[in-house]
Short mmCIF file of N, CA and C in Angstrom, two decimals:
data_model
loop_
_atom_site.label_atom_id
_atom_site.label_comp_id
_atom_site.label_asym_id
_atom_site.label_seq_id
_atom_site.Cartn_x
_atom_site.Cartn_y
_atom_site.Cartn_z
N CYS A 1 -43.75 -171.90 -85.66
CA CYS A 1 -44.08 -170.80 -84.84
C CYS A 1 -43.37 -171.53 -83.18
N ALA A 2 -42.71 -170.53 -82.51
CA ALA A 2 -41.90 -170.52 -81.77
C ALA A 2 -42.72 -170.97 -80.21
N GLY A 3 -42.12 -171.20 -79.42
CA GLY A 3 -43.34 -171.51 -77.97
C GLY A 3 -44.22 -172.90 -77.87
N GLY A 4 -43.86 -173.77 -78.79
CA GLY A 4 -44.63 -175.16 -78.55
C GLY A 4 -43.74 -175.99 -78.59
N ASP A 5 -43.83 -177.28 -77.61
CA ASP A 5 -43.22 -178.11 -77.03
C ASP A 5 -43.54 -179.32 -77.87
N GLY A 6 -43.59 -179.35 -79.44
CA GLY A 6 -44.43 -180.39 -80.48
C GLY A 6 -45.36 -180.51 -80.30
N ASP A 7 -46.61 -179.90 -79.50
CA ASP A 7 -47.79 -180.45 -78.82
C ASP A 7 -48.68 -179.51 -79.85
N GLY A 8 -47.78 -178.65 -80.82
CA GLY A 8 -48.55 -177.66 -81.90
C GLY A 8 -49.59 -176.56 -80.96
N SER A 9 -48.79 -176.07 -79.67
CA SER A 9 -49.63 -175.47 -78.84
C SER A 9 -48.60 -174.14 -79.23
N GLY A 10 -47.38 -174.07 -80.44
CA GLY A 10 -46.87 -172.64 -80.56
C GLY A 10 -47.88 -172.20 -81.77
N HIS A 11 -48.05 -173.08 -82.77
CA HIS A 11 -49.31 -172.60 -83.53
C HIS A 11 -50.40 -172.09 -82.57
N VAL A 12 -51.11 -172.50 -81.87
CA VAL A 12 -52.57 -172.39 -81.39
C VAL A 12 -51.67 -170.63 -80.83
N THR A 13 -50.50 -170.24 -80.19
CA THR A 13 -50.40 -169.21 -79.65
C THR A 13 -50.26 -168.24 -80.64
N GLY A 14 -49.45 -168.62 -81.92
CA GLY A 14 -49.10 -167.79 -82.87
C GLY A 14 -50.66 -166.78 -83.45
N PHE A 15 -51.25 -168.76 -83.89
CA PHE A 15 -52.55 -168.09 -84.19
C PHE A 15 -53.07 -166.55 -83.51
N LEU A 16 -53.60 -167.11 -82.48
CA LEU A 16 -54.18 -166.21 -81.29
C LEU A 16 -53.38 -164.52 -81.47
N MET A 17 -52.37 -165.14 -81.22
CA MET A 17 -51.69 -163.84 -81.36
C MET A 17 -51.73 -163.05 -82.76
N MET A 18 -52.12 -163.71 -83.70
CA MET A 18 -52.26 -162.93 -85.18
C MET A 18 -53.77 -162.21 -85.01
N VAL A 19 -54.67 -163.10 -84.82
CA VAL A 19 -55.74 -162.39 -84.67
C VAL A 19 -56.15 -161.34 -83.72
N THR A 20 -55.20 -161.26 -82.36
CA THR A 20 -55.32 -159.74 -81.89
C THR A 20 -54.37 -158.92 -82.29
N THR A 21 -53.42 -158.97 -82.84
CA THR A 21 -53.80 -158.15 -83.62
C THR A 21 -54.10 -157.34 -84.89
N MET A 22 -54.39 -158.25 -85.59
CA MET A 22 -55.19 -157.83 -86.65
C MET A 22 -56.75 -157.33 -86.22
N ALA A 23 -57.00 -158.00 -85.40
CA ALA A 23 -58.48 -157.40 -84.79
C ALA A 23 -57.85 -155.74 -83.82
N ALA A 24 -56.91 -155.78 -83.14
CA ALA A 24 -56.79 -154.76 -82.81
C ALA A 24 -56.32 -153.24 -83.68
N ALA A 25 -55.42 -153.88 -85.25
CA ALA A 25 -55.61 -152.99 -85.86
C ALA A 25 -56.73 -152.44 -86.26
N LEU A 26 -57.28 -153.37 -86.29
CA LEU A 26 -58.91 -152.97 -87.06
C LEU A 26 -58.94 -152.05 -86.15
N VAL A 27 -59.26 -152.19 -85.24
CA VAL A 27 -60.01 -150.99 -83.93
C VAL A 27 -59.21 -149.76 -84.38
N PHE A 28 -58.02 -150.14 -84.49
CA PHE A 28 -57.62 -148.41 -84.53
C PHE A 28 -57.79 -148.38 -85.35
N GLY A 29 -57.33 -148.45 -86.39
CA GLY A 29 -57.40 -148.00 -88.02
C GLY A 29 -59.27 -147.92 -88.15
N GLY A 30 -59.51 -148.39 -87.70
CA GLY A 30 -61.17 -147.88 -87.82
C GLY A 30 -61.58 -146.75 -87.17
N MET A 31 -60.47 -146.24 -86.03
CA MET A 31 -61.15 -145.34 -84.74
C MET A 31 -60.34 -144.43 -85.14
N VAL A 32 -59.31 -144.29 -86.75
CA VAL A 32 -58.44 -143.12 -86.52
C VAL A 32 -59.23 -142.66 -88.24
N PHE A 33 -59.66 -143.91 -88.82
CA PHE A 33 -60.51 -143.29 -90.33
C PHE A 33 -61.61 -142.69 -89.98
N PHE A 34 -62.75 -142.91 -88.83
CA PHE A 34 -63.56 -142.30 -88.54
C PHE A 34 -63.41 -140.94 -88.21
N ALA A 35 -62.36 -140.80 -87.33
CA ALA A 35 -62.25 -139.73 -86.28
C ALA A 35 -61.99 -138.03 -87.42
N ALA A 36 -60.27 -138.78 -88.40
CA ALA A 36 -59.97 -138.01 -88.76
C ALA A 36 -60.39 -138.01 -90.84
N GLY A 37 -61.09 -139.01 -90.93
CA GLY A 37 -61.77 -138.88 -92.21
C GLY A 37 -63.25 -139.01 -92.48
N VAL A 38 -63.97 -139.73 -91.37
CA VAL A 38 -65.24 -139.72 -91.80
C VAL A 38 -66.49 -138.65 -91.29
N THR A 39 -65.76 -138.60 -90.04
CA THR A 39 -66.79 -137.20 -90.14
C THR A 39 -66.28 -135.88 -90.06
N PRO A 40 -65.00 -135.58 -90.08
CA PRO A 40 -65.05 -134.28 -90.42
C PRO A 40 -65.64 -133.92 -92.13
N THR A 41 -65.20 -135.19 -93.14
CA THR A 41 -65.47 -134.68 -94.26
C THR A 41 -67.15 -135.07 -94.46
N VAL A 42 -67.98 -135.66 -93.65
CA VAL A 42 -69.30 -135.65 -93.75
C VAL A 42 -69.73 -134.08 -93.21
N SER A 43 -69.46 -133.68 -92.05
CA SER A 43 -69.19 -132.03 -91.71
C SER A 43 -69.04 -131.30 -92.62
N ARG A 44 -67.82 -131.90 -93.45
CA ARG A 44 -68.03 -130.20 -94.51
C ARG A 44 -68.34 -130.53 -96.10
N THR A 45 -68.58 -131.46 -96.00
CA THR A 45 -69.07 -131.39 -97.58
C THR A 45 -70.75 -131.82 -97.36
N LEU A 46 -71.78 -131.80 -96.56
CA LEU A 46 -73.11 -132.52 -96.34
C LEU A 46 -73.74 -130.90 -95.56
N ASP A 47 -74.78 -130.53 -96.41
CA ASP A 47 -75.80 -130.12 -95.44
C ASP A 47 -76.26 -130.41 -94.28
N GLY A 48 -76.36 -129.16 -93.01
CA GLY A 48 -76.55 -129.59 -91.54
C GLY A 48 -77.73 -130.79 -91.42
N PRO A 49 -78.72 -131.00 -92.06
CA PRO A 49 -79.99 -131.69 -91.47
C PRO A 49 -79.32 -132.55 -92.39
N VAL A 50 -78.76 -132.79 -93.66
CA VAL A 50 -78.30 -134.40 -93.99
C VAL A 50 -77.68 -135.40 -93.51
N ALA A 51 -75.86 -134.10 -93.06
CA ALA A 51 -75.22 -134.81 -92.07
C ALA A 51 -75.41 -135.53 -90.84
N SER A 52 -76.24 -134.52 -90.45
CA SER A 52 -76.68 -135.08 -89.00
C SER A 52 -77.81 -136.43 -88.95
N ARG A 53 -78.65 -136.65 -90.25
CA ARG A 53 -79.04 -137.83 -89.90
C ARG A 53 -77.98 -139.13 -90.61
N LEU A 54 -76.63 -138.75 -91.27
CA LEU A 54 -75.99 -139.27 -91.80
C LEU A 54 -74.94 -139.82 -90.55
N ILE A 55 -74.58 -139.38 -89.78
CA ILE A 55 -74.12 -139.46 -88.74
C ILE A 55 -74.69 -140.24 -87.61
N ARG A 56 -76.36 -139.80 -87.27
CA ARG A 56 -77.03 -140.33 -86.76
C ARG A 56 -76.83 -142.11 -86.56
N ASN A 57 -77.18 -141.98 -88.25
CA ASN A 57 -77.15 -143.33 -88.51
C ASN A 57 -75.39 -143.86 -88.68
N LEU A 58 -74.51 -143.29 -88.65
CA LEU A 58 -73.24 -143.94 -88.90
C LEU A 58 -72.75 -144.59 -87.41
N PHE A 59 -72.98 -143.57 -86.42
CA PHE A 59 -72.90 -144.17 -84.89
C PHE A 59 -72.53 -145.72 -84.15
N PRO A 60 -74.13 -145.76 -84.76
CA PRO A 60 -74.28 -146.84 -83.87
C PRO A 60 -73.68 -148.16 -84.69
N VAL A 61 -73.89 -147.88 -85.61
CA VAL A 61 -72.46 -148.84 -86.68
C VAL A 61 -71.35 -148.99 -85.87
N TYR A 62 -70.80 -147.42 -86.39
CA TYR A 62 -69.61 -147.37 -86.00
C TYR A 62 -68.96 -148.28 -84.42
N TYR A 63 -69.68 -148.06 -83.28
CA TYR A 63 -69.69 -148.28 -82.13
C TYR A 63 -69.80 -149.99 -82.10
N ALA A 64 -70.57 -150.75 -82.89
CA ALA A 64 -70.86 -152.18 -82.88
C ALA A 64 -70.04 -153.08 -83.34
N VAL A 65 -69.58 -151.94 -84.85
CA VAL A 65 -68.13 -152.75 -85.62
C VAL A 65 -66.80 -153.12 -84.18
N MET A 66 -66.57 -151.66 -83.61
CA MET A 66 -65.69 -151.45 -83.16
C MET A 66 -65.57 -152.56 -81.75
N ALA A 67 -66.83 -152.24 -80.91
CA ALA A 67 -66.89 -153.25 -79.84
C ALA A 67 -66.61 -154.75 -80.23
N ALA A 68 -67.39 -155.31 -81.38
CA ALA A 68 -66.96 -156.26 -81.70
C ALA A 68 -65.28 -156.89 -82.12
N ALA A 69 -64.71 -156.02 -82.82
CA ALA A 69 -63.56 -156.02 -83.26
C ALA A 69 -62.52 -156.27 -81.99
N SER A 70 -63.18 -155.07 -80.33
CA SER A 70 -62.16 -155.20 -79.94
C SER A 70 -62.64 -156.42 -78.71
N GLY A 71 -64.01 -157.35 -78.99
CA GLY A 71 -63.81 -157.77 -77.99
C GLY A 71 -63.52 -159.06 -78.46
N VAL A 72 -63.16 -159.42 -79.88
CA VAL A 72 -62.36 -160.38 -80.43
C VAL A 72 -60.84 -160.51 -80.04
N ALA A 73 -60.52 -159.05 -80.10
CA ALA A 73 -58.98 -159.11 -79.90
C ALA A 73 -59.38 -159.21 -78.11
N ALA A 74 -59.69 -159.15 -77.32
CA ALA A 74 -59.81 -159.31 -76.38
C ALA A 74 -60.41 -161.40 -76.15
N ALA A 75 -60.69 -161.29 -76.58
CA ALA A 75 -60.94 -162.82 -76.33
C ALA A 75 -59.44 -163.46 -77.14
N ALA A 76 -58.88 -163.61 -78.03
CA ALA A 76 -57.80 -163.49 -78.75
C ALA A 76 -57.09 -163.95 -77.72
N ALA A 77 -57.03 -162.33 -77.30
CA ALA A 77 -55.82 -162.22 -76.61
C ALA A 77 -55.75 -162.95 -75.10
N ALA A 78 -56.57 -163.09 -74.59
CA ALA A 78 -56.71 -164.07 -73.32
C ALA A 78 -55.94 -165.27 -72.26
N VAL A 79 -55.87 -165.77 -73.72
CA VAL A 79 -54.59 -167.18 -73.30
C VAL A 79 -53.49 -166.36 -72.87
N VAL A 80 -53.17 -165.61 -74.09
CA VAL A 80 -51.58 -165.22 -74.67
C VAL A 80 -50.97 -163.96 -73.69
N ARG A 81 -51.81 -163.02 -73.64
CA ARG A 81 -51.66 -161.69 -73.36
C ARG A 81 -52.48 -161.57 -72.43
N PRO A 82 -52.83 -162.14 -71.11
CA PRO A 82 -54.04 -161.61 -70.35
C PRO A 82 -54.16 -160.09 -69.78
N LEU A 83 -53.27 -158.96 -69.91
CA LEU A 83 -52.81 -157.77 -69.29
C LEU A 83 -53.74 -157.84 -70.80
N ASP A 84 -53.14 -157.40 -71.99
CA ASP A 84 -53.52 -156.79 -72.47
C ASP A 84 -55.28 -157.03 -73.17
N ALA A 85 -55.60 -158.18 -73.00
CA ALA A 85 -56.96 -158.89 -73.06
C ALA A 85 -57.54 -158.08 -71.98
N ALA A 86 -57.52 -158.11 -70.54
CA ALA A 86 -58.39 -157.22 -69.95
C ALA A 86 -58.52 -155.97 -70.54
N VAL A 87 -57.27 -155.25 -71.03
CA VAL A 87 -57.72 -153.30 -71.17
C VAL A 87 -58.17 -153.36 -72.74
N LEU A 88 -58.38 -154.46 -73.60
CA LEU A 88 -59.06 -154.75 -74.97
C LEU A 88 -60.86 -154.85 -74.33
N ALA A 89 -60.72 -155.54 -72.93
CA ALA A 89 -62.02 -155.96 -73.15
C ALA A 89 -63.34 -154.75 -72.18
N VAL A 90 -61.82 -153.48 -71.84
CA VAL A 90 -62.49 -152.80 -71.27
C VAL A 90 -62.41 -151.29 -72.22
N VAL A 91 -62.07 -151.92 -73.86
CA VAL A 91 -62.38 -150.63 -74.67
C VAL A 91 -63.48 -151.31 -75.45
N ALA A 92 -64.01 -152.48 -75.02
CA ALA A 92 -64.99 -153.21 -75.89
C ALA A 92 -66.16 -153.08 -75.16
N LEU A 93 -66.13 -152.88 -73.59
CA LEU A 93 -67.09 -152.82 -72.82
C LEU A 93 -67.79 -150.78 -73.06
N GLY A 94 -66.38 -150.35 -73.07
CA GLY A 94 -67.18 -148.65 -73.52
C GLY A 94 -67.49 -148.29 -74.76
N PHE A 95 -67.35 -149.56 -76.15
CA PHE A 95 -68.01 -149.13 -77.14
C PHE A 95 -69.04 -149.57 -76.86
N VAL A 96 -69.80 -150.61 -76.24
CA VAL A 96 -70.93 -150.86 -75.71
C VAL A 96 -71.90 -150.42 -75.03
N VAL A 97 -71.57 -149.79 -74.62
CA VAL A 97 -71.82 -148.63 -73.46
C VAL A 97 -72.27 -147.00 -74.27
N ALA A 98 -71.23 -147.01 -75.22
CA ALA A 98 -71.32 -145.87 -76.21
C ALA A 98 -72.61 -146.33 -76.68
N ARG A 99 -72.94 -147.37 -77.61
CA ARG A 99 -74.12 -148.05 -78.26
C ARG A 99 -75.00 -148.35 -77.94
N VAL A 100 -75.36 -148.13 -76.68
CA VAL A 100 -76.99 -148.89 -76.08
C VAL A 100 -76.99 -147.24 -74.66
N ALA A 101 -76.16 -146.64 -74.31
CA ALA A 101 -76.08 -145.54 -73.57
C ALA A 101 -76.02 -144.27 -74.39
N LEU A 102 -74.73 -143.88 -74.99
CA LEU A 102 -74.91 -142.48 -75.49
C LEU A 102 -75.43 -142.33 -76.08
N VAL A 103 -75.39 -143.15 -77.74
CA VAL A 103 -75.91 -142.63 -78.92
C VAL A 103 -77.29 -142.54 -78.77
N PRO A 104 -78.15 -143.54 -77.87
CA PRO A 104 -79.32 -142.78 -78.05
C PRO A 104 -79.62 -141.68 -76.72
N LEU A 105 -78.89 -141.31 -75.88
CA LEU A 105 -78.88 -140.03 -75.21
C LEU A 105 -78.60 -138.87 -76.14
N ALA A 106 -77.75 -139.02 -76.62
CA ALA A 106 -77.28 -138.18 -77.64
C ALA A 106 -78.48 -137.84 -79.13
N SER A 107 -79.24 -139.03 -79.57
CA SER A 107 -80.30 -138.50 -80.16
C SER A 107 -81.37 -137.88 -79.77
N ARG A 108 -81.41 -137.91 -78.62
CA ARG A 108 -82.72 -137.65 -77.77
C ARG A 108 -82.40 -135.86 -77.82
N LEU A 109 -81.32 -135.51 -76.97
CA LEU A 109 -81.10 -134.57 -76.97
C LEU A 109 -80.86 -133.67 -78.44
N ARG A 110 -80.67 -134.10 -78.94
CA ARG A 110 -80.32 -133.29 -80.37
C ARG A 110 -81.87 -133.09 -81.20
N ASP A 111 -82.37 -133.80 -80.59
CA ASP A 111 -83.88 -133.56 -81.47
C ASP A 111 -84.68 -132.71 -80.21
N ARG A 112 -83.82 -132.62 -79.20
CA ARG A 112 -84.43 -131.86 -78.45
C ARG A 112 -83.90 -130.12 -78.28
N GLU A 113 -82.57 -130.12 -79.11
CA GLU A 113 -82.43 -128.84 -79.55
C GLU A 113 -82.88 -128.50 -80.88
N LEU A 114 -83.20 -129.90 -81.47
CA LEU A 114 -83.62 -129.31 -82.65
C LEU A 114 -85.59 -128.46 -82.39
N GLU A 115 -85.85 -128.80 -81.12
CA GLU A 115 -87.07 -128.03 -80.99
C GLU A 115 -86.73 -126.83 -80.30
N GLY A 116 -85.74 -126.45 -80.48
CA GLY A 116 -85.95 -124.62 -79.34
C GLY A 116 -85.12 -125.11 -78.25
N GLU A 117 -85.00 -126.22 -77.53
CA GLU A 117 -84.84 -126.44 -76.10
C GLU A 117 -82.90 -125.90 -76.18
N ALA A 118 -82.45 -124.66 -75.86
CA ALA A 118 -80.87 -124.53 -75.66
C ALA A 118 -80.61 -125.49 -74.66
N ALA A 119 -81.00 -125.73 -73.76
CA ALA A 119 -80.39 -126.86 -72.37
C ALA A 119 -80.01 -127.75 -73.17
N ALA A 120 -80.79 -128.33 -74.01
CA ALA A 120 -80.32 -130.04 -74.33
C ALA A 120 -79.27 -129.49 -75.53
N GLY A 121 -78.97 -128.51 -76.04
CA GLY A 121 -77.95 -128.33 -77.08
C GLY A 121 -76.48 -127.99 -76.14
N ARG A 122 -76.71 -127.07 -75.14
CA ARG A 122 -75.62 -127.24 -74.42
C ARG A 122 -75.49 -128.75 -73.54
N GLU A 123 -76.44 -129.62 -73.23
CA GLU A 123 -75.62 -130.53 -72.65
C GLU A 123 -75.38 -131.67 -73.59
N LEU A 124 -75.80 -131.31 -74.91
CA LEU A 124 -75.49 -132.22 -75.80
C LEU A 124 -73.92 -131.93 -76.53
N ALA A 125 -73.44 -130.79 -76.24
CA ALA A 125 -72.14 -130.06 -76.68
C ALA A 125 -71.21 -130.54 -75.42
N ARG A 126 -71.60 -131.08 -73.97
CA ARG A 126 -71.23 -131.56 -72.98
C ARG A 126 -70.71 -133.22 -72.98
N LEU A 127 -72.08 -133.75 -73.56
CA LEU A 127 -71.39 -134.92 -73.71
C LEU A 127 -70.80 -135.33 -75.27
N HIS A 128 -70.80 -134.61 -76.30
CA HIS A 128 -69.75 -134.82 -77.26
C HIS A 128 -68.63 -134.50 -76.84
N GLY A 129 -68.19 -133.56 -75.98
CA GLY A 129 -66.71 -133.73 -74.93
C GLY A 129 -66.54 -135.10 -74.45
N VAL A 130 -66.82 -135.39 -73.97
CA VAL A 130 -67.11 -136.45 -72.99
C VAL A 130 -66.60 -137.43 -74.16
N SER A 131 -67.62 -137.71 -75.10
CA SER A 131 -67.41 -139.06 -75.98
C SER A 131 -66.33 -138.77 -76.84
N VAL A 132 -65.77 -137.93 -77.34
CA VAL A 132 -64.28 -137.73 -77.85
C VAL A 132 -63.24 -137.82 -76.87
N ALA A 133 -63.63 -137.49 -75.31
CA ALA A 133 -62.29 -137.76 -75.04
C ALA A 133 -62.33 -139.08 -74.63
N VAL A 134 -63.03 -139.95 -74.46
CA VAL A 134 -63.12 -141.61 -74.15
C VAL A 134 -62.46 -142.40 -75.44
N ASN A 135 -63.19 -141.24 -76.56
CA ASN A 135 -62.71 -142.36 -77.67
C ASN A 135 -61.52 -141.74 -77.86
N LEU A 136 -60.77 -140.51 -77.52
CA LEU A 136 -59.25 -140.66 -77.71
C LEU A 136 -58.50 -141.36 -76.71
N ALA A 137 -58.75 -141.86 -76.14
CA ALA A 137 -58.05 -142.16 -75.02
C ALA A 137 -58.39 -143.76 -75.37
N GLN A 138 -59.39 -144.65 -76.18
CA GLN A 138 -59.95 -145.75 -76.00
C GLN A 138 -58.45 -146.20 -77.18
N MET A 139 -58.75 -144.70 -78.39
CA MET A 139 -57.37 -145.03 -79.36
C MET A 139 -56.17 -145.24 -78.54
N VAL A 140 -55.53 -144.27 -78.00
CA VAL A 140 -54.48 -144.61 -77.04
C VAL A 140 -54.33 -145.85 -76.59
N VAL A 141 -55.17 -146.37 -76.17
CA VAL A 141 -54.42 -147.99 -75.41
C VAL A 141 -54.96 -149.16 -76.22
N VAL A 142 -55.60 -148.38 -77.05
CA VAL A 142 -55.35 -149.64 -78.62
C VAL A 142 -54.54 -149.08 -78.87
N ALA A 143 -53.67 -148.49 -79.44
CA ALA A 143 -52.57 -147.87 -79.82
C ALA A 143 -50.89 -148.47 -78.96
N LEU A 144 -51.71 -148.46 -77.26
CA LEU A 144 -50.36 -149.06 -76.85
C LEU A 144 -50.35 -150.63 -77.00
N VAL A 145 -51.24 -150.81 -77.00
CA VAL A 145 -51.41 -152.69 -76.97
C VAL A 145 -50.37 -153.15 -77.92
N LEU A 146 -51.20 -152.64 -79.15
CA LEU A 146 -50.30 -152.92 -80.46
C LEU A 146 -49.09 -152.48 -80.20
N ALA A 147 -48.59 -151.33 -79.51
CA ALA A 147 -47.08 -151.19 -79.34
C ALA A 147 -46.49 -152.25 -78.40
N ARG A 148 -47.10 -152.38 -77.17
CA ARG A 148 -46.77 -154.03 -76.71
C ARG A 148 -46.37 -155.10 -77.06
N ILE A 149 -47.41 -155.34 -78.17
CA ILE A 149 -47.45 -156.82 -79.06
C ILE A 149 -46.08 -156.26 -79.93
N GLY A 150 -45.85 -155.05 -80.39
CA GLY A 150 -44.62 -155.31 -81.64
C GLY A 150 -43.26 -155.67 -80.65
N LEU A 151 -43.33 -154.42 -79.75
CA LEU A 151 -41.96 -155.06 -78.70
C LEU A 151 -42.09 -156.41 -78.69
N ALA A 152 -42.83 -156.79 -78.02
CA ALA A 152 -42.90 -158.52 -77.48
C ALA A 152 -42.22 -159.37 -78.53
N ALA A 153 -42.83 -158.91 -79.82
CA ALA A 153 -42.23 -159.77 -81.10
C ALA A 153 -40.58 -159.23 -81.23
N VAL A 154 -40.06 -158.06 -81.16
CA VAL A 154 -38.30 -157.99 -81.12
C VAL A 154 -37.85 -159.36 -80.40
#
């Protein structure tokens, strides 16, 4: 491993870069798979109530796993790529906020919508649009971090 002065620091740097890259790639791949594969397939193949129940149970897991993976990427990058670490930490925080605030709010709005409250349905649609935009921004940011890592290796 390059970058060391004989004290093994190059191996540590290499290991941290490997963990950062793998964890960030897991986040990016998981986000793409969930957005482009899981949610459309569930919506297309399952009846409304069943699809809704499945999605309600998948989203908390999705946000928790993505928060953990982006947190690992941020922690590993902290020493070797501080700017990327900060960006990945913000991504992780976004997943945490989505998990603890967005998911419960969306569930409450959906319940109210099912009870016939039209305003709750409109608010849920707005919240969904915001969450899609945030998720897309996170995906782009993680892709940019991966591109920066790749370019640095050249």
